[in-house]
CSV table of C-alpha atoms and ligand atoms in Angstrom, one decimal:
chain,number,residue,atom,x,y,z
A,1,MET,CA,13.9,-26.3,10.0
A,2,ALA,CA,13.0,-22.7,10.0
A,3,SER,CA,10.7,-21.6,6.9
A,4,HIS,CA,12.1,-19.3,4.6
A,5,TRP,CA,10.1,-16.1,5.9
A,6,GLU,CA,11.7,-17.2,9.5
A,7,GLU,CA,14.9,-17.1,8.3
A,8,PHE,CA,14.5,-13.8,6.7
A,9,TYR,CA,13.5,-12.2,10.0
A,10,ALA,CA,16.4,-14.0,11.7
A,11,THR,CA,19.1,-12.5,9.6
A,12,HIS,CA,18.0,-9.2,8.7
A,13,LEU,CA,17.8,-6.5,11.3
A,14,PRO,CA,14.6,-4.5,12.2
A,15,PRO,CA,15.0,-0.5,10.8
A,16,THR,CA,15.8,1.9,13.3
A,17,ASP,CA,12.6,3.3,13.6
A,18,PHE,CA,11.1,0.1,14.4
A,19,GLU,CA,9.9,0.4,18.0
A,20,ASP,CA,8.9,3.9,17.4
A,21,ASN,CA,6.3,2.7,14.6
A,22,ARG,CA,5.1,-0.3,16.3
A,23,LYS,CA,4.1,1.8,19.4
A,24,LEU,CA,2.3,4.2,16.9
A,25,LEU,CA,0.4,1.1,15.4
A,26,GLN,CA,-0.3,-0.5,18.8
A,27,GLU,CA,-1.8,2.6,20.0
A,28,PHE,CA,-4.2,3.4,16.9
A,29,CYS,CA,-5.3,-0.2,16.8
A,30,GLU,CA,-6.0,-0.4,20.5
A,31,ARG,CA,-8.0,3.0,20.3
A,32,HIS,CA,-9.9,2.2,17.3
A,33,ASN,CA,-10.6,-1.4,18.6
A,34,LYS,CA,-12.6,-0.5,21.4
A,35,ARG,CA,-14.7,1.5,19.4
A,36,ASN,CA,-15.1,-1.4,16.9
A,37,GLU,CA,-14.4,0.3,13.9
A,38,LYS,CA,-13.5,-1.5,10.5
A,39,ILE,CA,-10.1,-0.7,9.8
A,40,VAL,CA,-8.1,-1.2,6.5
A,41,LEU,CA,-4.2,-1.8,5.8
A,42,VAL,CA,-3.4,-0.3,2.7
A,43,THR,CA,0.4,-1.0,1.5
A,44,SER,CA,1.4,1.3,-1.3
A,45,GLY,CA,4.6,1.8,-3.5
A,46,GLY,CA,7.6,0.4,-4.2
A,47,THR,CA,10.3,-1.3,-2.1
A,48,THR,CA,14.2,-0.8,-2.7
A,49,VAL,CA,16.7,-3.7,-2.7
A,50,PRO,CA,19.6,-2.1,-1.5
A,51,LEU,CA,23.2,-3.5,-3.0
A,52,GLU,CA,25.4,-2.4,0.0
A,53,HIS,CA,24.8,-1.9,3.8
A,54,ASN,CA,26.0,1.4,3.5
A,55,THR,CA,23.6,2.2,0.7
A,56,VAL,CA,24.6,4.4,-2.3
A,57,ARG,CA,22.7,2.1,-5.0
A,58,PHE,CA,19.9,-0.1,-5.0
A,59,VAL,CA,17.2,-2.0,-7.3
A,60,ASP,CA,13.9,-0.2,-7.5
A,61,ASN,CA,10.6,-0.4,-9.7
A,62,PHE,CA,8.5,1.8,-11.1
A,63,SER,CA,5.4,2.1,-8.6
A,64,ALA,CA,4.7,5.9,-7.6
A,65,GLY,CA,2.0,4.9,-4.9
A,66,THR,CA,-1.0,6.2,-7.1
A,67,ARG,CA,-3.3,2.9,-6.4
A,68,GLY,CA,-2.4,3.1,-2.6
A,69,ALA,CA,-2.9,6.8,-1.9
A,70,ALA,CA,-6.0,7.1,-3.9
A,71,SER,CA,-7.8,4.0,-2.2
A,72,ALA,CA,-6.9,5.1,1.1
A,73,GLU,CA,-9.1,8.1,0.4
A,74,TYR,CA,-11.7,5.9,-0.8
A,75,PHE,CA,-11.8,3.9,2.1
A,76,LEU,CA,-12.0,6.5,4.3
A,77,GLU,CA,-15.0,7.5,2.7
A,78,HIS,CA,-16.2,3.9,3.4
A,79,ALA,CA,-16.0,4.6,7.1
A,80,TYR,CA,-12.7,2.6,7.5
A,81,VAL,CA,-9.8,3.6,9.6
A,82,VAL,CA,-6.6,3.5,7.8
A,83,ILE,CA,-3.2,2.4,8.2
A,84,PHE,CA,-1.3,4.0,5.1
A,85,MET,CA,1.9,2.1,5.2
A,86,HIS,CA,3.6,3.4,2.2
A,87,ARG,CA,7.3,4.1,0.9
A,88,LEU,CA,9.1,7.0,1.8
A,89,LYS,CA,8.6,10.2,-0.7
A,90,SER,CA,5.7,7.9,-2.6
A,91,LEU,CA,2.7,9.3,-3.1
A,92,GLU,CA,0.2,10.2,0.1
A,93,PRO,CA,-3.3,10.7,0.3
A,94,PHE,CA,-4.7,13.9,-0.2
A,95,THR,CA,-1.2,15.5,-0.8
A,96,ARG,CA,-1.0,13.7,-4.0
A,97,HIS,CA,-3.5,16.4,-5.3
A,98,PHE,CA,-1.2,19.3,-4.8
A,99,ASN,CA,1.9,17.5,-6.4
A,100,GLY,CA,4.6,19.9,-7.8
A,101,GLN,CA,3.6,22.2,-10.3
A,102,LYS,CA,-0.1,21.3,-9.7
A,103,PHE,CA,-0.2,23.2,-6.4
A,104,MET,CA,1.8,26.5,-7.9
A,105,ASP,CA,-0.8,26.5,-10.6
A,106,MET,CA,-3.8,26.8,-8.0
A,107,LEU,CA,-2.5,30.0,-6.8
A,108,GLU,CA,-2.7,33.6,-7.5
A,109,LEU,CA,0.4,36.2,-6.5
A,110,TYR,CA,-0.4,40.1,-6.2
A,111,GLU,CA,2.0,42.4,-5.7
A,112,ARG,CA,0.8,46.1,-5.1
A,113,GLY,CA,3.6,48.2,-4.1
A,114,PRO,CA,5.1,47.0,-0.7
A,115,ASN,CA,2.0,44.3,-0.4
A,116,THR,CA,2.1,41.0,-1.5
A,117,ASN,CA,-0.8,38.6,-1.3
A,118,ILE,CA,-1.5,35.0,-2.2
A,119,THR,CA,-4.9,33.8,-2.9
A,120,VAL,CA,-6.1,30.5,-4.4
A,121,LYS,CA,-7.7,30.7,-7.4
A,122,PRO,CA,-11.6,30.9,-7.5
A,123,ASP,CA,-11.6,27.4,-10.1
A,124,SER,CA,-9.1,26.0,-7.6
A,125,VAL,CA,-11.2,26.7,-4.4
A,126,ASP,CA,-13.6,24.1,-5.8
A,127,VAL,CA,-10.9,21.6,-6.3
A,128,LEU,CA,-9.3,22.0,-3.1
A,129,ALA,CA,-12.3,22.6,-0.6
A,130,PRO,CA,-13.5,18.8,-0.7
A,131,ILE,CA,-10.0,17.6,-0.5
A,132,LEU,CA,-9.1,19.4,2.5
A,133,ALA,CA,-12.2,19.0,4.3
A,134,SER,CA,-11.6,15.3,4.2
A,135,TYR,CA,-8.3,15.4,5.2
A,136,LYS,CA,-9.0,17.9,8.2
A,137,ALA,CA,-11.8,15.1,9.1
A,138,ALA,CA,-9.6,12.3,9.1
A,139,GLN,CA,-6.9,14.0,10.8
A,140,GLU,CA,-8.8,15.8,13.6
A,141,ASN,CA,-10.4,12.5,14.1
A,142,GLY,CA,-7.3,10.3,14.3
A,143,ARG,CA,-8.9,7.9,11.3
A,144,ILE,CA,-5.3,7.4,9.1
A,145,LEU,CA,-1.7,6.4,10.5
A,146,TYR,CA,0.9,6.9,8.3
A,147,VAL,CA,4.0,4.6,8.4
A,148,ASN,CA,6.8,4.3,5.8
A,149,PHE,CA,9.4,1.9,4.7
A,150,THR,CA,12.0,2.1,2.3
A,151,SER,CA,13.8,-1.1,1.7
A,152,VAL,CA,12.0,-4.5,1.0
A,153,SER,CA,13.4,-5.7,4.8
A,154,ASP,CA,11.6,-2.7,6.1
A,155,TYR,CA,8.6,-3.5,4.5
A,156,PHE,CA,9.1,-7.0,6.1
A,157,TRP,CA,9.6,-5.6,9.4
A,158,LEU,CA,6.8,-3.4,9.5
A,159,LEU,CA,4.0,-5.7,7.7
A,160,ARG,CA,4.4,-8.1,10.6
A,161,ALA,CA,4.3,-5.6,13.2
A,162,ALA,CA,1.0,-4.2,11.6
A,163,CYS,CA,-0.5,-7.7,11.5
A,164,GLU,CA,0.1,-8.4,15.2
A,165,CYS,CA,-1.8,-5.2,15.9
A,166,LEU,CA,-4.6,-5.7,13.3
A,167,SER,CA,-5.5,-9.4,14.6
A,168,GLN,CA,-7.4,-8.2,17.4
A,169,PHE,CA,-9.9,-6.7,15.0
A,170,GLY,CA,-10.9,-10.2,13.5
A,171,SER,CA,-12.9,-10.0,10.7
A,172,ARG,CA,-13.4,-6.4,11.1
A,173,ALA,CA,-9.7,-6.2,9.5
A,174,LEU,CA,-8.9,-5.7,5.7
A,175,LEU,CA,-5.5,-5.9,4.3
A,176,TYR,CA,-5.0,-4.3,0.8
A,177,LEU,CA,-1.5,-5.1,-0.4
A,178,ALA,CA,-1.1,-3.0,-3.2
A,179,ALA,CA,2.5,-2.1,-2.7
A,180,ALA,CA,4.9,-3.3,-5.4
A,181,VAL,CA,7.3,-5.5,-3.3
A,182,SER,CA,10.5,-6.7,-4.9
A,183,ASP,CA,10.4,-10.7,-5.7
A,184,PHE,CA,14.1,-10.3,-5.4
A,185,TYR,CA,16.7,-9.2,-3.3
A,186,VAL,CA,20.4,-9.3,-2.0
A,187,PRO,CA,20.6,-11.1,1.4
A,188,SER,CA,22.3,-9.1,4.2
A,189,ASN,CA,25.1,-11.5,4.8
A,190,GLN,CA,26.0,-11.3,1.3
A,191,MET,CA,26.0,-7.5,0.6
A,192,PRO,CA,29.2,-5.3,1.0
A,193,THR,CA,29.2,-3.0,3.9
A,194,HIS,CA,30.7,-0.2,1.6
A,195,LYS,CA,30.2,1.3,-1.5
A,196,ILE,CA,31.0,-1.1,-4.5
A,197,GLN,CA,33.9,0.2,-6.3
A,198,SER,CA,34.0,0.5,-10.0
A,199,GLY,CA,38.2,0.3,-10.2
A,200,SER,CA,37.9,-3.5,-10.5
A,201,ALA,CA,36.0,-5.8,-12.5
A,202,ALA,CA,32.2,-5.4,-13.2
A,203,PRO,CA,30.3,-6.7,-10.1
A,204,ASN,CA,28.6,-10.0,-10.5
A,205,ILE,CA,25.4,-9.3,-8.3
A,206,GLN,CA,23.4,-12.5,-7.4
A,207,LEU,CA,19.6,-11.9,-6.6
A,208,GLN,CA,17.8,-14.6,-4.5
A,209,LEU,CA,14.1,-15.0,-4.3
A,210,VAL,CA,12.2,-13.0,-1.6
A,211,PRO,CA,10.1,-15.2,0.8
A,212,LYS,CA,6.5,-15.0,0.2
A,213,LEU,CA,4.7,-13.2,3.3
A,214,LEU,CA,1.2,-14.0,2.1
A,215,ALA,CA,1.8,-17.5,3.3
A,216,PRO,CA,2.0,-16.6,7.3
A,217,LEU,CA,0.1,-13.6,6.7
A,218,VAL,CA,-3.2,-15.8,5.8
A,219,SER,CA,-2.6,-18.6,7.7
A,220,LEU,CA,-0.8,-17.2,11.0
A,221,TRP,CA,-0.9,-13.6,11.9
A,222,VAL,CA,-4.2,-12.6,10.8
A,223,PRO,CA,-6.4,-15.8,10.0
A,224,HIS,CA,-9.6,-13.9,10.3
A,225,ALA,CA,-9.1,-10.9,8.2
A,226,PHE,CA,-10.2,-10.1,4.6
A,227,VAL,CA,-7.2,-10.2,2.7
A,228,VAL,CA,-6.6,-8.7,-0.7
A,229,SER,CA,-3.6,-9.0,-2.9
A,230,PHE,CA,-2.7,-7.3,-6.2
A,231,LYS,CA,-0.9,-9.0,-9.1
A,232,LEU,CA,0.5,-7.3,-11.5
A,233,GLU,CA,1.8,-8.8,-15.1
A,234,THR,CA,2.9,-7.3,-18.2
A,235,ASP,CA,1.6,-10.2,-20.3
A,236,GLU,CA,-2.2,-10.5,-20.3
A,237,SER,CA,-2.3,-14.0,-21.4
A,238,ILE,CA,-1.0,-15.1,-17.7
A,239,LEU,CA,-2.9,-12.6,-15.6
A,240,ILE,CA,-5.6,-14.6,-14.5
A,241,THR,CA,-4.0,-17.9,-14.5
A,242,LYS,CA,-1.4,-16.1,-11.8
A,243,ALA,CA,-4.1,-14.7,-9.7
A,244,ARG,CA,-5.7,-17.9,-9.3
A,245,GLU,CA,-2.5,-19.7,-8.6
A,246,ALA,CA,-2.0,-17.0,-5.6
A,247,LEU,CA,-5.8,-17.6,-4.5
A,248,ASN,CA,-5.2,-21.6,-4.5
A,249,LYS,CA,-1.6,-21.4,-2.7
A,250,TYR,CA,-2.4,-18.8,0.1
A,251,LYS,CA,-6.0,-19.1,0.4
A,252,HIS,CA,-7.1,-15.6,0.7
A,253,LYS,CA,-10.1,-14.0,-0.3
A,254,LEU,CA,-9.3,-11.9,-3.4
A,255,VAL,CA,-6.8,-11.2,-6.0
A,256,ILE,CA,-6.9,-8.0,-8.0
A,257,GLY,CA,-5.1,-8.7,-11.5
A,258,ASN,CA,-3.7,-5.4,-13.5
A,259,MET,CA,-1.4,-5.0,-16.3
A,260,LEU,CA,1.1,-2.5,-15.9
A,261,GLN,CA,0.0,-0.6,-19.3
A,262,THR,CA,-3.8,-0.3,-18.5
A,263,ARG,CA,-3.9,-0.3,-14.7
A,264,ARG,CA,-5.4,3.1,-14.3
A,265,THR,CA,-8.4,1.9,-16.2
A,266,LYS,CA,-8.8,-1.7,-16.0
A,267,VAL,CA,-8.1,-4.5,-13.3
A,268,VAL,CA,-9.9,-8.0,-12.9
A,269,PHE,CA,-11.5,-9.2,-9.6
A,270,VAL,CA,-10.5,-12.9,-8.9
A,271,THR,CA,-12.2,-14.8,-6.1
A,272,PRO,CA,-11.8,-18.3,-5.7
A,273,ASP,CA,-14.9,-19.0,-7.6
A,274,SER,CA,-15.7,-16.1,-10.3
A,275,SER,CA,-13.8,-13.4,-12.1
A,276,TYR,CA,-14.8,-10.1,-13.3
A,277,GLU,CA,-13.6,-7.0,-14.9
A,278,VAL,CA,-13.7,-3.4,-13.5
A,279,VAL,CA,-13.3,-0.9,-16.4
A,280,LEU,CA,-13.6,2.7,-16.5
A,281,SER,CA,-15.2,4.1,-19.6
A,282,ARG,CA,-13.5,7.1,-21.5
A,283,GLU,CA,-16.3,9.2,-20.4
A,284,GLN,CA,-15.8,8.2,-16.4
A,285,MET,CA,-12.1,9.2,-16.9
A,286,LEU,CA,-12.9,12.4,-18.7
A,287,ASN,CA,-15.2,13.4,-15.9
A,288,GLY,CA,-12.2,12.9,-13.4
A,289,MET,CA,-13.5,9.9,-11.8
A,290,GLU,CA,-10.7,7.3,-10.7
A,291,ILE,CA,-10.3,3.4,-10.8
A,292,GLU,CA,-9.8,3.2,-7.2
A,293,ASP,CA,-13.3,4.4,-6.3
A,294,VAL,CA,-15.0,1.5,-8.1
A,295,ILE,CA,-12.0,-0.9,-7.0
A,296,VAL,CA,-12.5,0.4,-3.4
A,297,ARG,CA,-16.8,-0.1,-3.5
A,298,ASN,CA,-16.5,-3.7,-4.7
A,299,VAL,CA,-13.9,-4.5,-2.2
A,300,ALA,CA,-15.6,-2.9,0.7
A,301,ALA,CA,-18.9,-4.6,-0.4
A,302,ASN,CA,-17.0,-8.0,-0.6
A,303,HIS,CA,-15.5,-7.5,2.9
A,304,ASP,CA,-19.0,-6.8,4.3
A,305,GLU,CA,-20.3,-10.1,2.6
A,306,TYR,CA,-17.6,-12.2,4.0
A,307,ARG,CA,-18.2,-10.6,7.4
A,308,LYS,CA,-21.8,-11.6,7.4
A,309,LYS,CA,-20.9,-15.0,7.0
A,310,PHE,CA,-18.5,-14.9,9.7
A,311,LYS,CA,-19.0,-14.9,13.7
A,312,TYR,CA,-15.5,-13.0,14.8
B,1,LIG,C1,-0.3,-3.6,-7.8
B,1,LIG,O1,-0.3,-4.4,-8.8
B,1,LIG,C2,-0.6,-2.1,-7.8
B,1,LIG,O2,-1.8,-2.2,-8.4
B,1,LIG,C3,0.2,-1.3,-8.6
B,1,LIG,C4,-0.2,0.3,-8.4
B,1,LIG,C5,1.8,-1.5,-8.2
B,1,LIG,C6,0.5,-1.7,-10.2
B,1,LIG,P1,1.1,2.9,-8.7
B,1,LIG,O3,1.6,2.4,-7.7
B,1,LIG,O4,0.8,0.9,-9.4
B,1,LIG,O5,-0.3,3.2,-8.9
B,1,LIG,O6,1.7,3.0,-10.1
B,1,LIG,N1,0.6,-4.2,-6.7
B,1,LIG,C7,0.9,-5.3,-6.4
B,1,LIG,C8,2.0,-5.6,-7.5
B,1,LIG,C9,3.0,-6.7,-6.9
B,1,LIG,O7,4.1,-6.9,-6.6
B,1,LIG,N2,2.6,-8.0,-6.4
B,1,LIG,C10,3.1,-9.2,-6.3
B,1,LIG,C11,3.0,-10.4,-7.4
B,1,LIG,O8,2.6,-9.8,-8.6
B,1,LIG,C12,2.2,-10.2,-5.3
B,1,LIG,S1,1.9,-9.1,-3.6
B,1,LIG,O9,3.7,-11.2,-7.7
């Protein structure tokens, strides 16, 4: 009998841009594997759960992709090449610093007679310059690949394709699964083709459980990689237990637990034999430090340790 995840792939078509993305992933991975690089797959942002095939409405979640976008920047600093697999229109590394009004406020407009000039304000140059330098370095050296998804089914297809390419890296591959993937969805064969009409009775929408991809990912797709998953809760009393349950079930290396309310300042690292908190002090926050800086430093150190013990 086919497992739950196999049934999912058998009953859900790949997204229309799937083959293009698969080629990009293959090229990126082959190029960097030849150079013996360390690679990280960062997943980021939420997934949608469409309610109709011609999608007008969908179920969504809160994630803006801050964790993933910030972490990708820090992984580049730690000499990783990065596959940034993110929800379309969620935050991206580098550009996240210039979102919306923040960017406009960095600029100065001079109008003298017929001449118009736009310059960057002097104090914004200090902010912009290092970010621009890192962006250019990553871009010019081809060290980051952006691929995107929208629905939970797009995410499934892209994640498996990325893993197929990552397996050649053995233990040099790190998977950092920070995307907020929906646990529930409407299966393709139970979804109406057209927009749900409001004229008749209120719809009764039956959600089903999404298969847990961590199972085949860890045991079949990238068995030698260092896999880190995130666990989100809103009730602190169950966070560590749930994280431990995931480790026991999927047998990967590390779960990073976080609470919706405090995720910017506190996370807990849960490994098979320990758990420890990573907390950002008020002072560190006021100095502009980001918790992802500390998380990524810790994850990279854990990955290094793992590789020392590993022969692949
Ligand atoms: C996380 O827990 C991430 O840290 C956040 C980041 C989504 C909270 P933001 O995008 O938030 O920076 O606003 N990601 C994983 C959440 C998740 O759905 N995990 C699954 C679970 O908890 C397991 S893979 O069951």
